[in-house]
Tab-separated table of C-alpha atoms in Angstrom:
chain	number	residue	atom	x	y	z
X	17	MET	CA	97.889	120.105	105.083
X	18	ILE	CA	94.678	120.437	103.088
X	19	ALA	CA	93.012	123.250	105.079
X	20	ASP	CA	93.540	125.305	108.246
X	21	VAL	CA	90.326	126.712	109.706
X	22	GLY	CA	92.001	127.855	112.926
X	23	ASP	CA	90.028	125.753	115.403
X	24	TYR	CA	90.613	122.645	113.281
X	25	SER	CA	92.740	121.573	110.349
X	26	VAL	CA	92.481	118.897	107.653
X	27	TRP	CA	95.486	116.747	106.776
X	28	ASN	CA	96.361	114.107	104.203
X	29	LYS	CA	97.754	111.357	106.460
X	30	PRO	CA	100.369	109.235	104.695
X	31	TYR	CA	100.629	105.464	104.902
X	32	ASP	CA	102.195	104.177	108.159
X	33	LEU	CA	101.705	107.354	110.213
X	34	ARG	CA	99.564	106.711	113.282
X	35	SER	CA	96.288	108.537	113.978
X	36	GLN	CA	96.795	108.325	117.722
X	37	GLY	CA	99.527	107.377	120.151
X	38	SER	CA	100.417	103.965	121.470
X	39	LYS	CA	101.598	102.828	124.883
X	40	TRP	CA	105.041	104.131	123.884
X	41	GLY	CA	103.829	107.686	123.280
X	42	ASP	CA	102.450	109.839	120.492
X	43	HIS	CA	105.586	111.195	118.822
X	44	CYS	CA	104.824	109.331	115.550
X	45	THR	CA	101.248	110.548	115.052
X	46	VAL	CA	99.605	112.885	112.571
X	47	VAL	CA	98.442	115.038	115.521
X	48	ARG	CA	101.981	115.514	116.819
X	49	TRP	CA	103.244	116.208	113.301
X	50	ALA	CA	100.526	118.849	112.839
X	51	GLU	CA	101.355	120.501	116.169
X	52	GLN	CA	104.980	120.824	115.101
X	53	HIS	CA	104.264	122.208	111.631
X	54	LEU	CA	101.283	124.538	112.118
X	55	LEU	CA	101.863	128.268	112.261
X	56	PRO	CA	100.909	129.590	114.678
X	57	GLU	CA	101.563	126.511	116.808
X	58	ARG	CA	98.456	124.999	118.421
X	59	ASN	CA	97.562	121.941	120.452
X	60	GLY	CA	96.027	119.073	118.519
X	61	PHE	CA	93.187	116.765	119.522
X	62	THR	CA	92.271	113.504	117.783
X	63	VAL	CA	88.565	113.390	116.842
X	64	HIS	CA	88.566	110.273	114.629
X	65	ARG	CA	90.931	107.551	113.504
X	66	LEU	CA	92.281	106.203	110.263
X	67	ASP	CA	94.054	102.838	110.088
X	68	ARG	CA	97.818	103.187	110.330
X	69	ALA	CA	98.127	101.311	107.028
X	70	ALA	CA	95.568	103.565	105.269
X	71	SER	CA	96.149	107.049	103.923
X	72	GLY	CA	93.896	110.044	103.474
X	73	LEU	CA	91.938	112.863	105.051
X	74	MET	CA	91.973	113.399	108.806
X	75	LEU	CA	90.498	116.174	110.924
X	76	ILE	CA	92.507	117.528	113.856
X	77	ALA	CA	90.856	119.867	116.363
X	78	HIS	CA	92.830	122.709	117.963
X	79	SER	CA	90.528	123.559	120.858
X	80	LYS	CA	88.682	121.383	123.349
X	81	ARG	CA	85.363	122.958	122.340
X	82	ILE	CA	85.806	122.124	118.649
X	83	ALA	CA	87.211	118.680	119.513
X	84	ALA	CA	83.996	117.944	121.415
X	85	ALA	CA	81.834	119.300	118.562
X	86	LEU	CA	83.649	117.300	115.860
X	87	SER	CA	83.685	114.150	118.008
X	88	GLU	CA	79.924	114.508	118.452
X	89	LEU	CA	79.453	114.764	114.663
X	90	PHE	CA	81.315	111.480	114.218
X	91	ARG	CA	79.429	109.841	117.094
X	92	GLU	CA	76.081	110.938	115.614
X	93	ARG	CA	77.146	109.699	112.153
X	94	ALA	CA	76.791	113.220	110.780
X	95	VAL	CA	80.072	113.084	108.836
X	96	GLN	CA	80.053	111.739	105.282
X	97	LYS	CA	83.156	109.592	104.700
X	98	ARG	CA	84.221	108.167	101.345
X	99	TYR	CA	87.160	105.965	100.473
X	100	ARG	CA	88.820	104.641	97.335
X	101	ALA	CA	90.110	101.049	97.393
X	102	LEU	CA	92.004	98.960	94.879
X	103	VAL	CA	90.878	95.372	95.485
X	104	MET	CA	91.733	91.907	94.214
X	105	GLY	CA	89.399	90.256	91.717
X	106	ASP	CA	86.499	91.232	89.474
X	107	PHE	CA	84.077	93.228	91.622
X	108	SER	CA	81.482	93.385	88.803
X	109	THR	CA	80.094	90.048	90.011
X	110	HIS	CA	78.319	91.943	92.831
X	111	ALA	CA	75.309	94.262	92.756
X	112	ASN	CA	76.363	97.849	92.111
X	113	PRO	CA	76.224	99.351	94.634
X	114	ILE	CA	76.310	96.621	97.247
X	115	ARG	CA	75.502	97.302	100.883
X	116	VAL	CA	77.307	95.239	103.541
X	117	GLU	CA	75.762	95.269	107.019
X	118	THR	CA	77.720	92.505	108.735
X	119	PRO	CA	78.276	93.415	112.413
X	120	LEU	CA	81.909	93.672	113.507
X	121	ASP	CA	83.007	92.983	117.067
X	122	GLY	CA	79.346	92.820	118.118
X	123	LYS	CA	78.510	96.293	116.749
X	124	ASP	CA	76.493	97.499	113.761
X	125	SER	CA	78.732	98.071	110.738
X	126	VAL	CA	77.521	99.468	107.423
X	127	SER	CA	79.544	99.891	104.223
X	128	GLU	CA	78.249	100.702	100.733
X	129	LEU	CA	80.597	99.717	97.916
X	130	SER	CA	80.374	100.820	94.279
X	131	LEU	CA	82.439	99.522	91.378
X	132	LEU	CA	84.343	102.213	89.480
X	133	GLU	CA	86.502	100.139	87.133
X	134	VAL	CA	87.770	96.583	86.511
X	135	SER	CA	91.106	95.467	85.074
X	136	HIS	CA	90.686	91.913	83.810
X	137	ASP	CA	94.402	91.776	82.902
X	138	ARG	CA	95.492	92.679	86.445
X	139	LYS	CA	92.561	90.872	88.107
X	140	GLN	CA	91.860	93.953	90.195
X	141	SER	CA	88.962	96.369	90.665
X	142	LEU	CA	88.683	99.968	91.758
X	143	VAL	CA	85.915	100.490	94.324
X	144	ASP	CA	84.343	103.553	95.948
X	145	VAL	CA	83.302	103.003	99.569
X	146	ALA	CA	80.938	105.018	101.769
X	147	ILE	CA	80.702	104.051	105.427
X	148	GLU	CA	77.990	104.915	107.920
X	149	THR	CA	79.882	103.446	110.869
X	150	GLY	CA	83.572	103.487	111.659
X	151	ARG	CA	84.539	100.131	113.149
X	152	LYS	CA	88.132	98.948	113.391
X	153	HIS	CA	89.305	97.845	109.933
X	154	GLN	CA	85.666	97.937	108.775
X	155	ILE	CA	86.272	98.423	105.052
X	156	ARG	CA	89.073	95.881	104.929
X	157	ARG	CA	87.028	93.268	106.808
X	158	HIS	CA	83.867	93.830	104.741
X	159	LEU	CA	85.858	93.520	101.497
X	160	VAL	CA	87.480	90.274	102.666
X	161	GLU	CA	83.988	88.971	103.446
X	162	LEU	CA	83.155	89.589	99.766
X	163	ASP	CA	86.391	87.791	98.702
X	164	HIS	CA	87.962	91.035	97.464
X	165	PRO	CA	90.803	91.951	99.847
X	166	VAL	CA	92.391	95.371	99.463
X	167	VAL	CA	95.643	95.234	97.497
X	168	GLY	CA	98.563	95.427	99.911
X	169	ASP	CA	96.531	94.323	102.948
X	170	ARG	CA	99.101	92.410	104.977
X	171	LEU	CA	96.627	91.749	107.803
X	172	TYR	CA	93.498	90.458	106.036
X	173	GLY	CA	94.761	89.845	102.505
X	174	GLY	CA	95.751	86.190	102.841
X	175	GLU	CA	97.823	85.401	99.765
X	176	ASN	CA	97.344	89.010	98.677
X	177	VAL	CA	100.794	89.959	100.000
X	178	HIS	CA	102.332	92.665	97.874
X	179	THR	CA	105.288	94.938	98.165
X	180	VAL	CA	102.927	97.905	97.774
X	181	ASP	CA	101.315	99.769	100.649
X	182	LEU	CA	97.658	99.252	101.505
X	183	GLN	CA	95.640	100.658	98.590
X	184	LEU	CA	92.936	102.331	100.685
X	185	THR	CA	92.536	106.120	100.861
X	186	ALA	CA	90.028	108.287	102.735
X	187	TYR	CA	89.395	110.894	100.039
X	188	PHE	CA	86.226	112.738	101.143
X	189	LEU	CA	84.834	114.261	104.347
X	190	GLY	CA	81.587	116.249	104.453
X	191	PHE	CA	79.979	117.766	107.556
X	192	THR	CA	78.507	120.916	109.066
X	193	CYS	CA	81.418	123.117	110.096
X	194	PRO	CA	81.280	123.693	113.881
X	195	VAL	CA	82.928	127.100	113.385
X	196	SER	CA	80.733	128.595	110.629
X	197	GLY	CA	77.633	126.386	110.912
X	198	GLU	CA	77.763	125.902	107.129
X	199	PRO	CA	78.022	122.600	105.238
X	200	ILE	CA	81.594	121.960	104.117
X	201	GLU	CA	83.356	119.292	102.062
X	202	TYR	CA	87.001	118.313	101.783
X	203	ARG	CA	88.211	116.117	98.941
X	204	LEU	CA	91.577	114.832	97.780
X	205	PRO	CA	92.322	115.488	94.105
X	206	ASP	CA	91.888	112.504	91.758
X	207	GLU	CA	95.617	112.366	90.986
X	208	GLN	CA	96.269	111.462	94.649
X	209	LEU	CA	93.868	108.486	94.554
X	210	GLN	CA	94.287	104.880	93.493
X	211	SER	CA	93.736	104.130	89.834
X	212	LEU	CA	94.033	101.238	87.427
X	213	PRO	CA	96.653	101.595	84.668
């Protein structure tokens, strides 16, 4: 857990833990895990999703009122979301930053990608990603469109099949707190983010 505000909490979801339940139930979700480990115990409500294969910050509401308020912030695109991705290839061949606006599944999709570092030896780049929309697998699909699949992406990576987990982490969330009304930011420490050796 990163923070417990009472009416909502912020968690660092690990790789392979689901954001929401499937047709078989929700016993393997970050929400269920939070409900079982919070003191005092509280119900949990999903207000946004993170790919099962991705890791990083997730908000969980603990009241229906706050769930509705946080969901509205996401719907209105009033939540700043930033990700760190380790990608294949030399990303310095693109404008920095580069804005990708390719629609996904018939819906507007906007990602802004900025190069942080390149390893010519490893043929990999470290990229910072800000998204305005939150379409299914948006970052992964936009990066594949640019011929830079995320390292460890078993779904979109093509020959980029590695034994490592997907190297994509949601490291920053910024929004107006529905409890206090004040702007608030949550950020994972740098040592928990992808890096190039």
